[in-house]
Amino acid sequence: MDFEAFVSDIEKNEWNVYGVEVYKAGKLAHSYGDTKEKHNIYSATKTVLSLAIGIAVDRGLIDVNNCVLDYLPRVNVSKMSGESLEAYKKIRLHDLMCMSVSALPFQVESENYLDYALSFPVVAKKAFNYSNNSAYLAGVALAGALDCDVGTFIEENIFKVLGITDFSYKKSPEGYFYGASKMELSVSSLSKIALVIYSGGTYGGKRIVSADYIKRATSIQQMNREGGYGYFLWKYRDGVSINGKWGQKCYILPENELMISYLSHIDNNCVVRDSMERHILGVC
């Protein structure tokens, strides 16, 4: 591992990287830049939602194999067209979490996010369809199962336990936690989220979510061209990664006893990943 060479690449190329942390065997080994200031983590928000769903699964409050309509507000379900209603009766929460629902657009294009997402004649099949609508629906379903605000649930059951005090997140116009994006965390806080996954569901010796859920979340539930997708987690080499669209990343590699987190804002963020792989992982 040549962390200094990785830092040199960041500075030499003037990549807009806010901060980096590298953990070895669960301990912080290297850091660079500002790891305490919070930034938008975009789709990395989905992984935080996955952990929240896992906690609810462990408590018997929600079942990923149940139809998503079981957990959605009756008032919205009652407004669905016959075609959409029949289609959604075949959609499980599992299908939404592993992005296996076709016909859902990537982005919301309405002032009412929930009615918009429920207006499509969707199909669950073995084809990857990455959509913010899928994550949003999963979050609304979780709210229905918990009968409380998902953001508050995350604050109490994840952030408070991990010692994360500086954060922000957004809600939809209807008032639901927007689980697809719009959360702000620091590099250090994102690392804490990833350490729960790295350690099989614990943090600082405290059980956050079951090892069984972490195993399912990090297993390939849906194949895609990147190598596979779990429950709001991407397959990466022998582990998984947390991904945001402008280079908000955390690579979790338990077999190598490595975890690399960084927040950046770069159009072509593959250049940072390539440098990380070359200097941290030793991949030519």
Short mmCIF file of C-alpha atoms in Angstrom, two decimals:
data_model
loop_
_atom_site.label_atom_id
_atom_site.label_comp_id
_atom_site.label_asym_id
_atom_site.label_seq_id
_atom_site.Cartn_x
_atom_site.Cartn_y
_atom_site.Cartn_z
CA MET A 1 0.00 0.00 0.00
CA ASP A 2 1.34 3.41 -1.01
CA PHE A 3 -1.08 5.93 0.47
CA GLU A 4 1.24 8.86 -0.19
CA ALA A 5 1.28 8.05 -3.90
CA PHE A 6 -2.53 8.11 -3.91
CA VAL A 7 -2.51 11.51 -2.19
CA SER A 8 0.12 12.71 -4.67
CA ASP A 9 -2.18 11.78 -7.57
CA ILE A 10 -5.06 13.71 -5.96
CA GLU A 11 -2.96 16.83 -5.48
CA LYS A 12 -1.01 16.66 -8.74
CA ASN A 13 -4.17 16.29 -10.81
CA GLU A 14 -6.12 18.76 -8.68
CA TRP A 15 -8.97 16.30 -8.27
CA ASN A 16 -11.79 17.73 -6.19
CA VAL A 17 -11.44 15.20 -3.36
CA TYR A 18 -12.59 16.53 0.02
CA GLY A 19 -11.14 13.79 2.20
CA VAL A 20 -10.01 10.16 2.37
CA GLU A 21 -9.87 7.49 5.06
CA VAL A 22 -8.26 4.07 4.82
CA TYR A 23 -9.00 1.43 7.44
CA LYS A 24 -6.87 -1.67 7.94
CA ALA A 25 -8.30 -4.52 10.01
CA GLY A 26 -11.06 -2.23 11.22
CA LYS A 27 -8.70 0.51 12.44
CA LEU A 28 -8.02 3.90 10.85
CA ALA A 29 -4.63 3.63 9.15
CA HIS A 30 -4.48 6.71 6.90
CA SER A 31 -6.42 9.91 6.35
CA TYR A 32 -6.18 12.88 4.03
CA GLY A 33 -7.96 16.19 3.72
CA ASP A 34 -11.07 17.23 5.61
CA THR A 35 -12.80 14.09 6.86
CA LYS A 36 -15.13 15.91 9.30
CA GLU A 37 -17.07 18.36 7.13
CA LYS A 38 -20.30 16.98 5.71
CA HIS A 39 -21.05 16.87 1.99
CA ASN A 40 -23.83 15.53 -0.20
CA ILE A 41 -23.38 11.77 -0.52
CA TYR A 42 -26.03 11.39 -3.25
CA SER A 43 -26.90 7.71 -3.86
CA ALA A 44 -24.76 6.53 -0.95
CA THR A 45 -27.91 7.52 0.97
CA LYS A 46 -29.45 4.28 -0.30
CA THR A 47 -27.01 2.21 1.76
CA VAL A 48 -28.03 4.03 4.95
CA LEU A 49 -31.65 3.18 4.07
CA SER A 50 -30.64 -0.46 3.60
CA LEU A 51 -29.27 -0.62 7.15
CA ALA A 52 -32.48 0.93 8.48
CA ILE A 53 -34.55 -1.67 6.64
CA GLY A 54 -32.27 -4.37 8.04
CA ILE A 55 -32.93 -3.21 11.59
CA ALA A 56 -36.68 -3.32 10.92
CA VAL A 57 -36.32 -6.81 9.42
CA ASP A 58 -34.48 -7.98 12.53
CA ARG A 59 -37.28 -6.65 14.73
CA GLY A 60 -39.94 -8.42 12.71
CA LEU A 61 -41.49 -5.13 11.58
CA ILE A 62 -41.05 -5.65 7.85
CA ASP A 63 -40.46 -8.58 5.48
CA VAL A 64 -38.55 -7.97 2.26
CA ASN A 65 -40.46 -10.81 0.60
CA ASN A 66 -43.84 -9.16 1.16
CA CYS A 67 -45.58 -7.11 -1.50
CA VAL A 68 -44.58 -3.45 -1.22
CA LEU A 69 -48.26 -2.44 -1.34
CA ASP A 70 -48.69 -4.06 2.09
CA TYR A 71 -46.74 -1.16 3.60
CA LEU A 72 -47.84 1.81 1.48
CA PRO A 73 -50.54 4.34 2.48
CA ARG A 74 -54.02 3.10 1.57
CA VAL A 75 -55.00 6.53 0.26
CA ASN A 76 -52.31 6.37 -2.43
CA VAL A 77 -52.92 2.73 -3.29
CA SER A 78 -56.64 3.45 -3.75
CA LYS A 79 -55.83 6.01 -6.45
CA MET A 80 -53.79 3.62 -8.58
CA SER A 81 -55.05 2.62 -12.02
CA GLY A 82 -56.18 -0.97 -12.44
CA GLU A 83 -53.17 -1.78 -14.61
CA SER A 84 -50.64 -0.34 -12.19
CA LEU A 85 -52.33 -1.93 -9.18
CA GLU A 86 -52.25 -5.40 -10.72
CA ALA A 87 -48.61 -4.90 -11.68
CA TYR A 88 -47.56 -3.75 -8.21
CA LYS A 89 -49.25 -6.71 -6.56
CA LYS A 90 -46.30 -8.76 -7.87
CA ILE A 91 -43.59 -6.38 -6.59
CA ARG A 92 -41.84 -7.31 -3.37
CA LEU A 93 -39.76 -4.96 -1.25
CA HIS A 94 -36.84 -7.23 -2.21
CA ASP A 95 -37.34 -6.35 -5.90
CA LEU A 96 -37.10 -2.63 -5.16
CA MET A 97 -34.00 -3.01 -2.99
CA CYS A 98 -32.02 -4.91 -5.61
CA MET A 99 -33.22 -2.74 -8.50
CA SER A 100 -35.09 -5.52 -10.28
CA VAL A 101 -38.23 -3.54 -11.18
CA SER A 102 -38.57 -2.59 -14.83
CA ALA A 103 -40.54 0.36 -16.26
CA LEU A 104 -39.68 2.68 -13.35
CA PRO A 105 -37.93 5.86 -14.60
CA PHE A 106 -34.66 6.80 -12.93
CA GLN A 107 -35.81 10.17 -11.64
CA VAL A 108 -39.02 11.55 -10.16
CA GLU A 109 -40.86 13.88 -12.53
CA SER A 110 -43.77 15.07 -10.42
CA GLU A 111 -44.59 17.12 -7.34
CA ASN A 112 -46.12 14.02 -5.77
CA TYR A 113 -43.31 11.47 -5.68
CA LEU A 114 -45.39 8.57 -4.40
CA ASP A 115 -48.31 8.84 -6.83
CA TYR A 116 -45.82 9.25 -9.67
CA ALA A 117 -43.90 6.08 -8.77
CA LEU A 118 -47.14 4.12 -8.41
CA SER A 119 -48.43 5.17 -11.83
CA PHE A 120 -46.29 2.76 -13.87
CA PRO A 121 -47.18 -0.78 -15.01
CA VAL A 122 -44.04 -2.23 -13.48
CA VAL A 123 -42.62 -5.72 -13.81
CA ALA A 124 -40.27 -7.61 -11.47
CA LYS A 125 -37.81 -9.61 -13.55
CA LYS A 126 -34.19 -10.61 -13.72
CA ALA A 127 -33.03 -7.38 -15.33
CA PHE A 128 -31.23 -4.54 -13.58
CA ASN A 129 -33.02 -1.18 -13.65
CA TYR A 130 -31.35 1.42 -11.45
CA SER A 131 -33.98 3.89 -10.27
CA ASN A 132 -34.28 6.47 -7.52
CA ASN A 133 -37.99 5.69 -7.52
CA SER A 134 -37.24 2.15 -6.29
CA ALA A 135 -35.30 3.45 -3.31
CA TYR A 136 -37.92 6.09 -2.57
CA LEU A 137 -40.70 3.49 -2.55
CA ALA A 138 -38.63 1.26 -0.26
CA GLY A 139 -38.29 4.17 2.16
CA VAL A 140 -42.01 4.90 2.11
CA ALA A 141 -42.71 1.21 2.72
CA LEU A 142 -40.37 1.30 5.71
CA ALA A 143 -42.22 4.33 7.08
CA GLY A 144 -45.47 2.39 6.82
CA ALA A 145 -44.00 -0.62 8.60
CA LEU A 146 -42.52 1.50 11.39
CA ASP A 147 -45.46 3.90 11.61
CA CYS A 148 -42.96 6.68 12.15
CA ASP A 149 -40.61 8.96 10.22
CA VAL A 150 -37.72 7.04 8.67
CA GLY A 151 -35.29 9.91 9.14
CA THR A 152 -36.00 9.95 12.88
CA PHE A 153 -35.63 6.16 12.99
CA ILE A 154 -32.21 6.44 11.31
CA GLU A 155 -31.13 9.17 13.71
CA GLU A 156 -32.07 7.12 16.77
CA ASN A 157 -31.02 3.64 15.65
CA ILE A 158 -27.99 4.31 13.45
CA PHE A 159 -26.52 7.81 13.80
CA LYS A 160 -26.88 8.08 17.56
CA VAL A 161 -25.39 4.63 18.12
CA LEU A 162 -22.45 5.37 15.78
CA GLY A 163 -21.79 8.79 17.30
CA ILE A 164 -22.73 10.64 14.10
CA THR A 165 -23.92 14.10 15.16
CA ASP A 166 -23.40 16.23 12.03
CA PHE A 167 -25.78 15.18 9.25
CA SER A 168 -28.69 16.35 7.15
CA TYR A 169 -31.25 14.75 4.86
CA LYS A 170 -34.21 15.81 2.75
CA LYS A 171 -37.81 14.71 2.50
CA SER A 172 -40.18 14.47 -0.45
CA PRO A 173 -42.97 17.04 -0.91
CA GLU A 174 -45.30 14.53 0.79
CA GLY A 175 -43.04 14.46 3.85
CA TYR A 176 -41.34 11.10 3.42
CA PHE A 177 -37.62 10.52 3.94
CA TYR A 178 -36.03 10.61 0.49
CA GLY A 179 -34.04 7.40 0.67
CA ALA A 180 -32.56 7.65 -2.81
CA SER A 181 -30.29 10.66 -2.27
CA LYS A 182 -29.98 14.11 -0.64
CA MET A 183 -28.22 13.09 2.58
CA GLU A 184 -25.11 14.89 3.82
CA LEU A 185 -22.41 13.12 5.83
CA SER A 186 -18.68 13.52 6.37
CA VAL A 187 -16.03 11.05 5.20
CA SER A 188 -15.63 9.94 8.80
CA SER A 189 -19.37 9.36 9.18
CA LEU A 190 -19.59 7.43 5.92
CA SER A 191 -16.73 5.25 7.19
CA LYS A 192 -18.75 4.48 10.32
CA ILE A 193 -21.68 3.34 8.17
CA ALA A 194 -19.30 1.15 6.17
CA LEU A 195 -17.66 -0.29 9.29
CA VAL A 196 -21.04 -1.75 10.29
CA ILE A 197 -21.06 -3.62 6.99
CA TYR A 198 -17.38 -4.54 7.22
CA SER A 199 -17.84 -6.04 10.68
CA GLY A 200 -20.94 -8.04 9.81
CA GLY A 201 -23.41 -5.71 11.50
CA THR A 202 -21.60 -4.45 14.59
CA TYR A 203 -19.86 -1.24 15.60
CA GLY A 204 -17.60 -0.86 18.62
CA GLY A 205 -18.73 -4.27 19.83
CA LYS A 206 -22.42 -3.30 19.70
CA ARG A 207 -24.80 -5.15 17.40
CA ILE A 208 -26.51 -2.69 15.02
CA VAL A 209 -28.05 -5.09 12.51
CA SER A 210 -27.92 -8.87 12.23
CA ALA A 211 -25.11 -10.69 10.46
CA ASP A 212 -27.78 -12.52 8.48
CA TYR A 213 -29.12 -9.27 7.02
CA ILE A 214 -25.62 -8.00 6.20
CA LYS A 215 -24.90 -11.26 4.41
CA ARG A 216 -28.03 -10.88 2.30
CA ALA A 217 -27.44 -7.19 1.66
CA THR A 218 -23.88 -7.79 0.47
CA SER A 219 -24.70 -10.87 -1.62
CA ILE A 220 -25.53 -10.59 -5.30
CA GLN A 221 -29.30 -10.33 -5.52
CA GLN A 222 -29.34 -9.00 -9.07
CA MET A 223 -26.67 -9.26 -11.75
CA ASN A 224 -25.60 -6.20 -13.71
CA ARG A 225 -22.68 -5.15 -15.87
CA GLU A 226 -20.76 -3.94 -12.79
CA GLY A 227 -20.74 -7.47 -11.38
CA GLY A 228 -23.83 -7.53 -9.22
CA TYR A 229 -26.04 -5.63 -6.80
CA GLY A 230 -27.25 -6.48 -3.31
CA TYR A 231 -29.60 -4.46 -1.12
CA PHE A 232 -28.57 -0.93 -2.13
CA LEU A 233 -24.93 -2.05 -2.31
CA TRP A 234 -22.74 -2.69 -5.35
CA LYS A 235 -20.57 -5.76 -5.76
CA TYR A 236 -16.90 -4.75 -5.91
CA ARG A 237 -14.12 -7.32 -6.33
CA ASP A 238 -14.31 -9.64 -3.29
CA GLY A 239 -16.45 -7.18 -1.35
CA VAL A 240 -18.94 -4.39 -1.96
CA SER A 241 -18.97 -0.65 -2.50
CA ILE A 242 -21.15 2.25 -1.48
CA ASN A 243 -21.56 4.60 -4.44
CA GLY A 244 -22.66 8.19 -5.03
CA LYS A 245 -22.75 9.61 -8.53
CA TRP A 246 -20.00 12.25 -8.30
CA GLY A 247 -17.41 10.14 -6.52
CA GLN A 248 -18.84 9.54 -3.08
CA LYS A 249 -17.33 6.13 -2.41
CA CYS A 250 -16.58 3.51 0.15
CA TYR A 251 -14.95 0.22 -0.82
CA ILE A 252 -15.46 -2.56 1.73
CA LEU A 253 -13.10 -5.50 1.34
CA PRO A 254 -13.24 -7.77 4.42
CA GLU A 255 -11.07 -10.49 2.87
CA ASN A 256 -8.29 -7.93 2.40
CA GLU A 257 -9.06 -6.34 5.79
CA LEU A 258 -9.38 -3.03 3.94
CA MET A 259 -11.91 -0.25 3.76
CA ILE A 260 -11.39 2.93 1.74
CA SER A 261 -13.76 5.90 2.00
CA TYR A 262 -13.62 9.21 0.18
CA LEU A 263 -15.92 12.04 -0.78
CA SER A 264 -15.31 14.02 -3.93
CA HIS A 265 -17.15 15.86 -6.66
CA ILE A 266 -15.73 14.84 -10.03
CA ASP A 267 -17.47 14.21 -13.34
CA ASN A 268 -15.07 11.43 -14.28
CA ASN A 269 -14.63 9.95 -10.82
CA CYS A 270 -13.20 6.73 -12.26
CA VAL A 271 -9.78 8.40 -12.25
CA VAL A 272 -9.79 8.49 -8.45
CA ARG A 273 -10.89 4.87 -8.26
CA ASP A 274 -8.16 3.83 -10.71
CA SER A 275 -5.51 5.60 -8.64
CA MET A 276 -6.87 4.05 -5.44
CA GLU A 277 -6.75 0.58 -6.97
CA ARG A 278 -3.22 1.09 -8.20
CA HIS A 279 -1.73 2.55 -5.02
CA ILE A 280 -3.92 1.17 -2.21
CA LEU A 281 -4.96 -2.23 -3.60
CA GLY A 282 -1.86 -2.80 -5.70
CA VAL A 283 -3.90 -3.54 -8.84
CA CYS A 284 -2.03 -2.78 -12.05
#
